[in-house]
Coordinates of C-alpha atoms in Angstrom, one line a residue:
M1 CA 4.2 26.7 6.4
S2 CA 4.2 26.6 10.2
L3 CA 7.5 26.2 12.2
E4 CA 6.3 22.8 13.4
E5 CA 5.8 21.5 9.8
K6 CA 9.2 22.9 8.8
F7 CA 10.8 21.1 11.8
I8 CA 9.2 17.9 10.7
L9 CA 10.4 18.2 7.1
L10 CA 13.9 19.0 8.2
S11 CA 14.1 16.0 10.5
T12 CA 12.4 13.4 8.4
R13 CA 15.5 12.1 6.7
L14 CA 18.0 9.4 7.4
H15 CA 21.0 11.7 7.4
I16 CA 20.9 15.3 8.8
S17 CA 23.7 17.5 7.4
E18 CA 25.5 20.1 9.6
D19 CA 23.6 22.9 7.9
I20 CA 20.2 21.3 8.7
K21 CA 21.4 20.5 12.2
Q22 CA 22.2 24.1 12.8
E23 CA 18.8 25.1 11.4
L24 CA 17.0 22.7 13.7
Q25 CA 18.9 24.0 16.7
N26 CA 17.9 27.6 15.8
M27 CA 14.3 26.6 15.4
S28 CA 14.2 24.8 18.8
A29 CA 15.0 28.2 20.4
S30 CA 11.6 29.3 19.3
A31 CA 8.4 28.3 21.0
L32 CA 7.7 25.1 19.1
Q33 CA 4.4 23.4 19.8
W34 CA 5.6 19.9 20.5
D35 CA 2.1 18.5 21.0
K36 CA 1.5 19.7 17.4
I37 CA 4.7 18.2 16.1
F38 CA 4.0 14.9 17.7
T39 CA 0.4 14.8 16.5
I40 CA 1.3 15.7 12.9
A41 CA 4.3 13.3 12.8
G42 CA 2.0 10.5 14.0
I43 CA -0.7 11.3 11.4
H44 CA 2.0 11.2 8.7
R45 CA 3.6 8.1 10.2
V46 CA 7.1 9.7 10.3
D47 CA 7.5 9.9 14.1
N48 CA 9.8 6.9 14.0
L49 CA 12.0 8.5 11.4
I50 CA 12.2 11.8 13.3
Y51 CA 13.3 10.0 16.4
Y52 CA 16.0 8.0 14.5
A53 CA 17.3 11.1 12.6
L54 CA 17.5 13.3 15.7
K55 CA 19.2 10.5 17.7
Q56 CA 21.8 9.9 15.0
A57 CA 22.5 13.7 14.8
D58 CA 22.8 13.9 18.7
L59 CA 19.8 16.2 18.7
L60 CA 17.4 14.4 21.0
N61 CA 18.1 17.2 23.6
L62 CA 15.9 19.4 21.4
I63 CA 12.8 17.4 22.3
P64 CA 11.2 18.1 25.7
N65 CA 11.5 15.0 27.9
K66 CA 7.8 14.1 27.8
Y67 CA 7.7 14.0 24.0
S68 CA 11.1 12.4 23.8
Q69 CA 9.8 9.5 25.8
L70 CA 6.7 9.2 23.6
F71 CA 8.8 9.2 20.4
K72 CA 11.1 6.6 21.9
L73 CA 8.2 4.4 22.9
K74 CA 6.7 4.6 19.4
Y75 CA 10.1 3.8 17.9
H76 CA 10.7 0.7 20.0
S77 CA 7.1 -0.6 19.7
T78 CA 7.4 -0.3 15.9
A79 CA 10.6 -2.2 16.0
M80 CA 8.9 -5.1 17.9
A81 CA 5.9 -5.1 15.6
N82 CA 8.2 -5.1 12.5
E83 CA 10.3 -7.9 13.9
K84 CA 7.1 -10.0 14.0
F85 CA 6.3 -9.0 10.4
M86 CA 9.8 -10.1 9.3
E87 CA 9.4 -13.4 11.1
D88 CA 6.2 -13.9 9.2
I89 CA 8.1 -13.2 6.0
N90 CA 10.7 -15.8 6.8
G91 CA 7.9 -18.3 7.5
I92 CA 6.3 -17.4 4.1
Q93 CA 9.5 -18.1 2.3
S94 CA 9.9 -21.4 4.1
S95 CA 6.3 -22.3 3.2
L96 CA 6.9 -21.5 -0.5
P97 CA 10.2 -23.2 -1.4
Q98 CA 9.4 -23.5 -5.1
D99 CA 8.2 -19.9 -5.5
K100 CA 10.0 -16.6 -5.9
V101 CA 8.4 -14.3 -3.4
V102 CA 9.3 -10.6 -4.0
L103 CA 8.7 -8.2 -1.2
L104 CA 6.9 -4.9 -1.8
K105 CA 6.4 -1.6 0.0
G106 CA 7.4 -1.5 3.7
S107 CA 9.0 -5.0 4.1
A108 CA 11.2 -4.4 1.0
L109 CA 12.3 -1.0 2.3
L110 CA 13.1 -2.4 5.7
S111 CA 15.3 -5.0 3.9
N112 CA 16.9 -2.7 1.4
L113 CA 16.8 0.9 2.6
Y114 CA 16.1 1.7 6.3
P115 CA 18.8 0.8 8.8
N116 CA 16.6 -1.0 11.4
Y117 CA 13.1 -2.2 12.2
G118 CA 12.2 0.9 14.3
T119 CA 12.7 3.4 11.5
R120 CA 9.6 2.8 9.4
Q121 CA 6.1 1.6 10.3
M122 CA 4.4 -1.2 8.5
A123 CA 0.7 -1.9 8.3
D124 CA 0.8 -5.3 6.6
I125 CA 3.0 -7.4 4.3
D126 CA 2.8 -7.2 0.5
I127 CA 4.3 -9.8 -1.8
L128 CA 4.5 -10.2 -5.5
I129 CA 4.3 -13.7 -7.0
L130 CA 3.9 -15.2 -10.5
K131 CA 0.4 -14.9 -11.8
D132 CA 0.0 -18.6 -12.6
R133 CA 1.0 -19.6 -9.1
R134 CA -1.5 -17.4 -7.1
D135 CA -4.0 -20.2 -6.2
A136 CA -1.3 -22.6 -5.2
V137 CA 0.5 -20.0 -3.1
R138 CA -2.7 -19.1 -1.2
E139 CA -3.4 -22.8 -0.5
Q140 CA 0.1 -23.4 0.8
L141 CA -0.1 -20.3 3.0
L142 CA -3.5 -21.4 4.4
N143 CA -1.9 -24.9 5.1
S144 CA 1.0 -23.2 7.0
G145 CA -1.1 -21.3 9.5
W146 CA -2.5 -18.2 7.7
K147 CA -6.2 -17.7 7.8
S148 CA -8.9 -16.4 5.4
D149 CA -12.3 -16.3 7.1
F150 CA -13.7 -13.9 4.5
Y151 CA -12.6 -15.4 1.2
A152 CA -13.5 -18.6 -0.6
G153 CA -12.5 -17.9 -4.2
Y154 CA -14.7 -16.4 -6.8
R155 CA -18.4 -16.7 -7.3
S156 CA -17.8 -18.1 -10.8
A157 CA -15.3 -18.2 -13.7
I158 CA -16.8 -15.0 -15.1
H159 CA -16.3 -13.2 -11.8
R160 CA -12.7 -14.4 -11.7
E161 CA -12.2 -13.1 -15.3
L162 CA -13.4 -9.6 -14.3
A163 CA -11.2 -9.5 -11.2
E164 CA -8.1 -10.6 -13.1
K165 CA -8.6 -7.7 -15.4
Y166 CA -9.2 -5.0 -12.8
S167 CA -7.5 -6.1 -9.6
K168 CA -3.8 -6.3 -8.6
T169 CA -4.3 -8.0 -5.3
M170 CA -5.6 -11.5 -5.6
Y171 CA -5.9 -12.6 -2.0
A172 CA -5.6 -11.3 1.5
V173 CA -4.8 -13.6 4.5
Y174 CA -4.1 -12.9 8.1
K175 CA -2.5 -14.2 11.3
G176 CA -3.6 -13.9 14.9
R177 CA -6.8 -12.0 15.4
W178 CA -6.5 -9.9 12.3
E179 CA -3.4 -8.1 13.6
R180 CA -1.0 -9.1 10.8
F181 CA -2.3 -9.1 7.2
L182 CA -0.6 -10.4 4.0
D183 CA -1.7 -9.1 0.6
I184 CA -0.8 -11.4 -2.3
H185 CA -0.2 -9.4 -5.5
W186 CA 0.3 -10.7 -9.0
K187 CA 0.5 -7.1 -10.5
F188 CA 2.0 -4.0 -9.0
Y189 CA -0.3 -1.6 -10.9
I190 CA -3.4 -1.7 -13.0
G191 CA -3.2 -0.4 -16.6
K192 CA -1.5 -0.9 -19.9
D193 CA 0.9 -3.8 -20.1
D194 CA 0.3 -4.5 -16.4
D195 CA 0.9 -8.3 -16.8
K196 CA 4.0 -7.7 -18.8
L197 CA 5.4 -5.3 -16.3
A198 CA 4.7 -7.6 -13.4
F199 CA 6.5 -10.4 -15.2
E200 CA 9.5 -8.1 -15.8
A201 CA 9.4 -7.0 -12.2
M202 CA 9.7 -10.6 -11.1
N203 CA 12.5 -11.4 -13.5
T204 CA 14.6 -8.3 -12.6
S205 CA 14.2 -8.6 -8.9
L206 CA 17.3 -8.5 -6.6
V207 CA 18.4 -10.6 -3.7
V208 CA 19.4 -8.4 -0.7
S209 CA 20.8 -9.1 2.8
G210 CA 18.8 -11.7 4.6
G211 CA 18.1 -13.6 1.3
Y212 CA 15.0 -11.5 0.5
N213 CA 13.9 -10.8 -3.0
V214 CA 13.1 -7.1 -3.7
L215 CA 12.3 -5.2 -6.9
S216 CA 15.1 -3.7 -8.9
N217 CA 15.9 -0.1 -8.0
E218 CA 14.0 1.2 -11.1
M219 CA 11.0 -1.0 -10.5
M220 CA 10.9 -0.2 -6.8
L221 CA 10.9 3.5 -7.6
I222 CA 8.1 3.1 -10.1
H223 CA 6.2 1.0 -7.5
L224 CA 6.6 3.6 -4.7
C225 CA 5.6 6.5 -7.0
S226 CA 2.6 4.6 -8.3
N227 CA 1.4 4.1 -4.7
F228 CA 1.9 7.7 -3.8
A229 CA 0.0 8.9 -6.9
D230 CA -2.8 6.5 -6.2
G231 CA -3.2 7.8 -2.7
F232 CA -2.6 11.5 -3.4
A233 CA -6.1 12.1 -4.9
A234 CA -7.6 11.4 -1.5
G235 CA -4.8 12.7 0.7
E236 CA -1.4 11.0 1.2
K237 CA 1.0 10.7 4.1
L238 CA 4.5 12.2 4.2
R239 CA 5.9 8.7 4.9
T240 CA 5.4 7.7 1.3
L241 CA 7.3 10.7 0.1
C242 CA 10.1 10.0 2.6
D243 CA 10.3 6.5 1.1
I244 CA 10.7 7.9 -2.4
R245 CA 13.1 10.7 -1.4
E246 CA 15.4 8.4 0.6
F247 CA 15.3 5.7 -2.0
V248 CA 16.4 8.1 -4.8
R249 CA 19.2 9.5 -2.7
A250 CA 20.5 6.1 -1.5
K251 CA 20.3 4.0 -4.7
F252 CA 21.7 4.2 -8.2
I253 CA 18.7 4.8 -10.5
D254 CA 19.0 4.2 -14.2
W255 CA 16.6 6.9 -15.4
N256 CA 16.6 5.5 -18.9
K257 CA 15.3 2.2 -17.6
V258 CA 12.6 4.0 -15.6
E259 CA 11.5 5.8 -18.8
D260 CA 11.6 2.7 -20.9
V261 CA 9.3 0.9 -18.4
S262 CA 6.9 3.7 -17.8
K263 CA 6.6 5.4 -21.2
D264 CA 3.2 5.1 -22.9
T265 CA 1.6 4.1 -19.6
I266 CA -0.1 6.1 -16.8
L267 CA 3.0 5.3 -14.6
Y268 CA 5.0 8.0 -16.4
E269 CA 2.8 10.8 -15.0
K270 CA 2.6 9.1 -11.6
I271 CA 6.4 9.2 -11.4
A272 CA 6.3 12.9 -12.4
L273 CA 3.7 13.7 -9.8
S274 CA 5.6 12.0 -7.0
L275 CA 9.0 13.4 -7.8
N276 CA 7.6 16.9 -8.1
A277 CA 5.8 16.5 -4.7
V278 CA 9.2 15.7 -3.2
K279 CA 10.6 18.9 -4.7
W280 CA 7.6 20.8 -3.5
L281 CA 8.2 19.9 0.2
Y282 CA 11.9 19.1 0.3
G283 CA 13.4 21.1 -2.6
D284 CA 15.2 18.1 -4.2
E285 CA 15.8 18.4 -7.9
V286 CA 13.7 16.5 -10.4
P287 CA 15.2 14.8 -13.5
K288 CA 14.4 16.9 -16.5
L289 CA 12.1 14.4 -18.1
Y290 CA 9.8 14.5 -15.1
K291 CA 9.7 18.2 -14.3
R292 CA 6.2 19.6 -14.1
N293 CA 4.5 22.7 -12.7
Y294 CA 1.9 20.8 -10.6
F295 CA 2.8 22.6 -7.4
D296 CA 4.1 25.9 -8.6
V297 CA 1.3 28.0 -7.2
I298 CA 0.6 25.8 -4.1
P299 CA 2.5 26.8 -0.9
P300 CA 4.2 23.8 0.6
S301 CA 2.2 22.4 3.5
L302 CA 1.8 19.0 5.2
E303 CA -1.9 20.0 5.8
T304 CA -2.3 20.3 2.0
L305 CA -0.6 17.0 1.4
I306 CA -2.9 15.0 3.7
A307 CA -6.1 17.0 3.3
R308 CA -8.8 14.6 2.4
K309 CA -10.2 15.5 -1.0
K310 CA -13.7 14.6 -1.7
R311 CA -13.8 10.9 -2.3
K312 CA -16.1 9.3 -4.8
S313 CA -18.6 7.3 -2.8
K314 CA -18.4 3.6 -3.1
P315 CA -20.4 2.3 -6.0
T316 CA -23.8 0.9 -5.2
F317 CA -24.8 -2.6 -6.1
W318 CA -26.5 -1.4 -9.3
Q319 CA -23.5 0.8 -10.2
T320 CA -21.2 -2.2 -9.7
I321 CA -23.4 -4.3 -12.1
K322 CA -23.4 -1.4 -14.6
N323 CA -19.6 -1.1 -14.4
S324 CA -19.2 -4.8 -14.9
I325 CA -21.5 -4.8 -17.9
T326 CA -19.5 -2.0 -19.4
A327 CA -16.3 -3.9 -18.9
F328 CA -17.4 -7.0 -20.7
Q329 CA -19.0 -5.4 -23.7
N330 CA -20.4 -8.8 -24.8
P331 CA -24.1 -9.6 -24.4
I332 CA -23.5 -13.3 -23.6
K333 CA -20.9 -12.5 -21.0
V334 CA -23.1 -9.9 -19.5
F335 CA -26.0 -12.4 -19.2
V336 CA -23.7 -15.0 -17.6
F337 CA -22.3 -12.4 -15.2
L338 CA -25.7 -11.3 -14.0
Y339 CA -26.9 -14.9 -13.7
K340 CA -23.8 -16.0 -11.8
T341 CA -24.1 -13.0 -9.5
I342 CA -27.5 -14.2 -8.4
F343 CA -26.8 -17.9 -8.7
P344 CA -23.1 -18.4 -8.0
D345 CA -21.3 -21.7 -8.2
V346 CA -22.5 -24.1 -5.5
E347 CA -19.0 -25.1 -4.5
W348 CA -18.3 -21.4 -3.7
L349 CA -21.5 -21.0 -1.8
R350 CA -20.8 -24.0 0.4
K351 CA -17.3 -22.7 1.2
M352 CA -18.5 -19.2 1.9
Y353 CA -21.6 -20.2 3.8
P354 CA -21.0 -23.6 5.4
G355 CA -23.5 -25.2 7.8
K356 CA -27.0 -26.6 7.9
K357 CA -28.8 -23.4 6.9
S358 CA -29.4 -22.8 3.2
S359 CA -26.3 -21.3 1.6
H360 CA -28.3 -19.7 -1.2
L361 CA -30.7 -17.9 1.3
R362 CA -27.8 -16.6 3.4
Y363 CA -26.0 -15.4 0.2
W364 CA -29.1 -13.6 -1.0
K365 CA -29.5 -11.9 2.4
Y366 CA -25.9 -10.8 2.1
L367 CA -26.6 -9.3 -1.3
F368 CA -29.8 -7.6 -0.1
F369 CA -28.5 -6.1 3.2
R370 CA -24.9 -5.4 2.2
H371 CA -25.2 -4.2 -1.4
I372 CA -28.7 -3.1 -1.9
L373 CA -29.7 -1.7 1.5
R374 CA -26.0 -1.1 2.3
A375 CA -26.6 -2.0 5.9
D376 CA -23.1 -3.1 6.7
K377 CA -23.8 -4.3 10.2
R378 CA -26.5 -6.7 9.1
Y379 CA -24.8 -8.6 6.3
R380 CA -22.5 -10.8 8.5
N381 CA -23.2 -14.2 10.1
F382 CA -26.0 -15.3 7.8

């Protein structure tokens, strides 16, 4: 591991101990490459946390002035961006007075873990709602100023059935010119008992400062670990591990509850992978039930963490059809699915392709150019 990576790992924490403080001071006496530190920290989205931690420990003097100003600028710009996100969340809650809205990911952590808006970056807002309220929630949000240019529901009932089985995000809406997105979830993972666990997550949610609903400590840890494990196969950012590490250190976790929820599901090994990754880079102990040897022969490295493994290419149109057929395993449903893929509901077509031009012709062009020829630039504006 390079000195620069080690410096990043020692400074990406909410509280720097005296021992760590001394180690950072000793390292700064070496010829650290601050351009490399700033670049790596930005890639891993932990530059904000580094600035906060060093400032709290009175160690900003370790950073050359040029990079200190860059870290500071990123920190304050993130705070302003997150303030807008939180204003959006307040608006969402006001627009949905009869619904429980549970915050997920970054917005939940800003409300329940990190000390201020500048400490952690957010890319979008993620909320969890009750499954049977998803359509009503979307309509209410659209009526309150959110937009959805690219989504008009499902092609047909059979397409909706497929999506409900294999998707955890029902809708995405946005504000402005696509600068702030909101993902509406009704599951927080896909797998065995996913509906049951989503219902339990809603029922066990907590109200924190500001009146926000967040997942219980145990559900939040499971959620964070699941997100890290899902991203790890293609290369994951250090920020996600920082979230997990700081959450475990700051909150009381009932590990028996974690086990009860995750046992007999893929979540169990996702938690193990995540906690062992924290140990791999930070040295934190792992609860006995989750100890694994995943990283025993791999030298700790941020480059290894984020290295992009070879992704599976996106499925072609024909592969998508084949996968859908396999999912149904019912000849009648397969026929209906294929038919409705080519001839979707007229109401959906008119919403998706309004105007005087034939909705059917424009949709078929979309299928041909986007999914068969895979010519992304040509499938829009038909």
